[in-house]
Short mmCIF file of N, CA, C and O and ligand atoms in Angstrom, two decimals:
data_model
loop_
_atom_site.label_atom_id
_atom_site.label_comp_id
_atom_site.label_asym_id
_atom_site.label_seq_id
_atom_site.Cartn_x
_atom_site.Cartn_y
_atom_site.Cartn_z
N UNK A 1 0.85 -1.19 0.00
CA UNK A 1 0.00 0.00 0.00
C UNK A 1 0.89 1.24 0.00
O UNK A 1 1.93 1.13 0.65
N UNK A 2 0.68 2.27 -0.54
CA UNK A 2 1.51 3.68 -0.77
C UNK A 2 0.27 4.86 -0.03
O UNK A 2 -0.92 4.65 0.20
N UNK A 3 0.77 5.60 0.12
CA UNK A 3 0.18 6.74 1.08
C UNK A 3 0.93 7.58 0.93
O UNK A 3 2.15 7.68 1.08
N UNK A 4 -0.32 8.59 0.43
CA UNK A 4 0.25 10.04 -0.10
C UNK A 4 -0.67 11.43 0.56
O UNK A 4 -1.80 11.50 1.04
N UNK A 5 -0.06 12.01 0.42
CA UNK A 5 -0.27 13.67 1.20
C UNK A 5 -0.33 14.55 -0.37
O UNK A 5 0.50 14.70 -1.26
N UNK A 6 -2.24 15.20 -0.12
CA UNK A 6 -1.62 15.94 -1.39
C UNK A 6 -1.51 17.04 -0.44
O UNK A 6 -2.24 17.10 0.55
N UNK A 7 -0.59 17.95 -0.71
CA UNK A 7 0.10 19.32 -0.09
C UNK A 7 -0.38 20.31 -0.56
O UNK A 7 -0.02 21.38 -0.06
N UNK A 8 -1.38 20.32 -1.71
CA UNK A 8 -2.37 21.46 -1.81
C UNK A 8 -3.70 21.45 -0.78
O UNK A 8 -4.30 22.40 -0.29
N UNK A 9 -3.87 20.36 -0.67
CA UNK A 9 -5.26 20.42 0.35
C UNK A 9 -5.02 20.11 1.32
O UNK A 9 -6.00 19.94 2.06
N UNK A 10 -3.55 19.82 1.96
CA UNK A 10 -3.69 19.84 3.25
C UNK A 10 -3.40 21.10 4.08
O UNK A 10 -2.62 22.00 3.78
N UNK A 11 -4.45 20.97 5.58
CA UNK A 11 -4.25 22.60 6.48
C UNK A 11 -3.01 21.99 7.01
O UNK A 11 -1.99 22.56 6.63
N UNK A 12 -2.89 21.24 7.57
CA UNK A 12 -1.20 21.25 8.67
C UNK A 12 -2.24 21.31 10.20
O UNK A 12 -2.19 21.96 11.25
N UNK A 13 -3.15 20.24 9.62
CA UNK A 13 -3.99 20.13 11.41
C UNK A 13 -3.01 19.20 12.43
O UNK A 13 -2.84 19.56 13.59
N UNK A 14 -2.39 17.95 11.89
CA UNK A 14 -1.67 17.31 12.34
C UNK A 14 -2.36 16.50 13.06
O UNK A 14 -1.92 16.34 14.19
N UNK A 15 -3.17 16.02 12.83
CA UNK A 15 -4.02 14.89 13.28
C UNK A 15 -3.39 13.58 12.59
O UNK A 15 -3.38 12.50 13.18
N UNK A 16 -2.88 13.75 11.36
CA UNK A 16 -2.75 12.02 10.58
C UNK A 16 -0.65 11.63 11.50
O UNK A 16 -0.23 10.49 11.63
N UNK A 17 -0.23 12.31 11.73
CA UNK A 17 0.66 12.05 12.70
C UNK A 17 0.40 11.53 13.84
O UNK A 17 1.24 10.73 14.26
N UNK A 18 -0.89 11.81 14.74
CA UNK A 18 -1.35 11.47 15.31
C UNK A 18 -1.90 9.96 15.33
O UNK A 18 -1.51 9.10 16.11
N UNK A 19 -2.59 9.85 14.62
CA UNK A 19 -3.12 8.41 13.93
C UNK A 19 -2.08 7.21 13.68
O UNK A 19 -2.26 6.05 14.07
N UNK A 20 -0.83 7.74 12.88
CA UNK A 20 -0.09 6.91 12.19
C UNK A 20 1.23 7.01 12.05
O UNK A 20 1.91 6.52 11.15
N UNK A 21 1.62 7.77 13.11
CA UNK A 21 3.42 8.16 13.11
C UNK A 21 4.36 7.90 12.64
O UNK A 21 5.34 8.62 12.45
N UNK A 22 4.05 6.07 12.19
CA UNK A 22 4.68 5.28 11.03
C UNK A 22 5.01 5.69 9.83
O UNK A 22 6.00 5.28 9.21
N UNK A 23 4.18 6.55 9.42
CA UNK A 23 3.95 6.79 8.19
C UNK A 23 4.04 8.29 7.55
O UNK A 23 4.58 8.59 6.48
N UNK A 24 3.19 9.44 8.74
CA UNK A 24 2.95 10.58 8.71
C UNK A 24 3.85 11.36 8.83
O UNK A 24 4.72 10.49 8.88
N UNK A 25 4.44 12.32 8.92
CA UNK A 25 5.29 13.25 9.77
C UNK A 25 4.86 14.78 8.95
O UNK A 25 4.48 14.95 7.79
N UNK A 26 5.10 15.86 10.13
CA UNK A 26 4.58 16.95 9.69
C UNK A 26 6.20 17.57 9.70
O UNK A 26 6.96 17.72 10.66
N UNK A 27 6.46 17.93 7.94
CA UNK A 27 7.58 18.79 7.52
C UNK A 27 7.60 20.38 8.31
O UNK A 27 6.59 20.83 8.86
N UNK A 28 9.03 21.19 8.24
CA UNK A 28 9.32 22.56 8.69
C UNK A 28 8.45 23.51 7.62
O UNK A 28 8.45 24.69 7.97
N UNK A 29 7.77 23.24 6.47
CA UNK A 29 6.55 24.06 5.70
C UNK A 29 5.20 23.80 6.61
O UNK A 29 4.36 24.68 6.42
N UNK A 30 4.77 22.70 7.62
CA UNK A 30 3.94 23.09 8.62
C UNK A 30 2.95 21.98 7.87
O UNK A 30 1.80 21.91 8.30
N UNK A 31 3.30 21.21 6.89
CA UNK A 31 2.45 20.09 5.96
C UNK A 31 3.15 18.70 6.15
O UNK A 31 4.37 18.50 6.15
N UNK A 32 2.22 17.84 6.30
CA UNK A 32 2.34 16.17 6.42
C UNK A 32 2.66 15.95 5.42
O UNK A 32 2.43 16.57 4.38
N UNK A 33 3.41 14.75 5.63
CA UNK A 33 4.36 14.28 4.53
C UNK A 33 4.04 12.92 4.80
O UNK A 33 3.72 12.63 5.95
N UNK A 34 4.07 11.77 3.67
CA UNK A 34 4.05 10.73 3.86
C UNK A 34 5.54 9.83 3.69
O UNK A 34 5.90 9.31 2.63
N UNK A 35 6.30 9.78 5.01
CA UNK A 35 7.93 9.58 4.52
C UNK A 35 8.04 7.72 4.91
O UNK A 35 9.20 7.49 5.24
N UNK A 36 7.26 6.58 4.94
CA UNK A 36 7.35 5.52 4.90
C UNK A 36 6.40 4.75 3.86
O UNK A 36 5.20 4.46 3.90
N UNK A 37 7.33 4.53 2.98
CA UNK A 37 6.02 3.83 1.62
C UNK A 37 7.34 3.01 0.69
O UNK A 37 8.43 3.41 0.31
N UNK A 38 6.70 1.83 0.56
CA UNK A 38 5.28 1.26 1.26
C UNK A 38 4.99 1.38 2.37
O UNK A 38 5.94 1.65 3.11
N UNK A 39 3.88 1.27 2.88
CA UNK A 39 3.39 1.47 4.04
C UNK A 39 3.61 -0.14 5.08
O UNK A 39 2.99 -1.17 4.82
N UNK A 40 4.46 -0.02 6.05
CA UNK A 40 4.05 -2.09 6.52
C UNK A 40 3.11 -2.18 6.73
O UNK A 40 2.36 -1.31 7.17
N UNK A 41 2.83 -3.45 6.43
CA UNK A 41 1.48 -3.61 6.48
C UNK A 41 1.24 -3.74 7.85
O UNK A 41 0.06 -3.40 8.01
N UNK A 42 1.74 -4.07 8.95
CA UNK A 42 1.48 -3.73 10.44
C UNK A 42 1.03 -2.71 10.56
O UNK A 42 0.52 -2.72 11.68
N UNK A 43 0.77 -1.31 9.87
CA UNK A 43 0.29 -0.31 9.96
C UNK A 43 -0.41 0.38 9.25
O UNK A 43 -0.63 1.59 9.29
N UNK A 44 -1.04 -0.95 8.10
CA UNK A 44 -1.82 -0.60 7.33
C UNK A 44 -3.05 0.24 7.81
O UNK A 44 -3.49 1.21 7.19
N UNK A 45 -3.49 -0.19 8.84
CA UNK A 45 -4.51 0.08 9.09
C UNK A 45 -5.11 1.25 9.99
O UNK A 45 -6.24 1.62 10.29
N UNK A 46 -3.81 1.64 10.29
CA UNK A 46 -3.45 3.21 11.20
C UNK A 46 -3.30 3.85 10.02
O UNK A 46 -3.69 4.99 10.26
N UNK A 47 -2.94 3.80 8.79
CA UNK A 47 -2.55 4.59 7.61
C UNK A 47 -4.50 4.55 6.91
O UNK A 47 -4.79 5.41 6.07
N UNK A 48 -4.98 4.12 7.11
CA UNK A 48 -6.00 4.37 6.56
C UNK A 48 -6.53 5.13 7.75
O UNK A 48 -6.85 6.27 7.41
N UNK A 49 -6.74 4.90 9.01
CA UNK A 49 -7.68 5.71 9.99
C UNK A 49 -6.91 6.89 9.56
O UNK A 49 -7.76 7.75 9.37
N UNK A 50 -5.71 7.39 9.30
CA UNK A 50 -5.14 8.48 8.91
C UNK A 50 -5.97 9.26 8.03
O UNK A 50 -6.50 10.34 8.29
N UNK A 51 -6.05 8.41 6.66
CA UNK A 51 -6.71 8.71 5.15
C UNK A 51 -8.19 9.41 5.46
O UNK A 51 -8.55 10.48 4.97
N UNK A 52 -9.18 8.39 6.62
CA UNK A 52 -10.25 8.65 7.21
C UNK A 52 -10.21 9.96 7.83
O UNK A 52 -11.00 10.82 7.41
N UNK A 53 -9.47 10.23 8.71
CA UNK A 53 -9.67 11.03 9.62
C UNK A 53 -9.70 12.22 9.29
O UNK A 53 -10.51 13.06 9.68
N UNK A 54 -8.39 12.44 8.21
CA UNK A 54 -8.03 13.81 7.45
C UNK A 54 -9.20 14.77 7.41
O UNK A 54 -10.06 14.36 6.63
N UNK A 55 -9.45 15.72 7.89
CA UNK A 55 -10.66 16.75 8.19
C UNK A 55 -10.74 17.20 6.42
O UNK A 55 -11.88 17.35 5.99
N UNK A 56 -9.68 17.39 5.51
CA UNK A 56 -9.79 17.85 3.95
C UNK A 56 -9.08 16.47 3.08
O UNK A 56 -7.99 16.38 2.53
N UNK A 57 -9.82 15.79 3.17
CA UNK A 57 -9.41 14.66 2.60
C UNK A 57 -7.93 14.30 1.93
O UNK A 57 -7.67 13.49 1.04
N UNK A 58 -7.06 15.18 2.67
CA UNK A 58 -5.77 14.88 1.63
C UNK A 58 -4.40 14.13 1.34
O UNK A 58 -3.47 14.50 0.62
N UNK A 59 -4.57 12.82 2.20
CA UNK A 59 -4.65 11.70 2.51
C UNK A 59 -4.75 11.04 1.58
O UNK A 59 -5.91 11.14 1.16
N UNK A 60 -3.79 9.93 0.59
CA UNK A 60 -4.77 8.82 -0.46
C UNK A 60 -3.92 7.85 -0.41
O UNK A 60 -2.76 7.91 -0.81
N UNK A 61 -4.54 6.75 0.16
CA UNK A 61 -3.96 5.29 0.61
C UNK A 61 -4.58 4.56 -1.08
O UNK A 61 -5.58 4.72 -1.77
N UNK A 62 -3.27 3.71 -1.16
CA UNK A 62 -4.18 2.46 -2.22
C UNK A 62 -2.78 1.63 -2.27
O UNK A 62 -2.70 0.57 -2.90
FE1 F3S B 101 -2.75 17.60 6.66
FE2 F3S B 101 -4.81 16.02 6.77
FE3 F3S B 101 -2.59 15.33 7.94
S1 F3S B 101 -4.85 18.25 6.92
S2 F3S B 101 -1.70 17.26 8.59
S3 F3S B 101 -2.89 15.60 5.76
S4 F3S B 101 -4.62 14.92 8.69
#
């Protein structure tokens, strides 16, 4: 699974760091970054509550 941050629609709420630390991290521009991909699959499923949670959908797991 790959997991991506689009960086136009995201605010920099920092919630999907929250969710998925594995995967998420919020860059010094104040925007989430998706810096583990593939995603393990041990954390597949924190990477989607991520995708979910995103208040502007900008988040895209597949
Ligand atoms: Fe940005 Fe959504 Fe994460 S707004 S900080 S990609 S939860």
């Amino acid at each position: 699974m790959i997991a991506e941050v689009d960086k136009d629609a995201c605010i920099g709420c920092g919630a999907c760091p929250e969710f998925c630390p594995e995967v998420f991290k919020m860059e010094d521009d104040g925007l989430a970054t998706a810096y583990t991909n593939p995603v393990p699959s041990e954390v597949e499923a924190a990477a989607k509550d991520a995708a979910d949670g995103c208040p502007v959908d900008a988040i895209h797991v597949n």
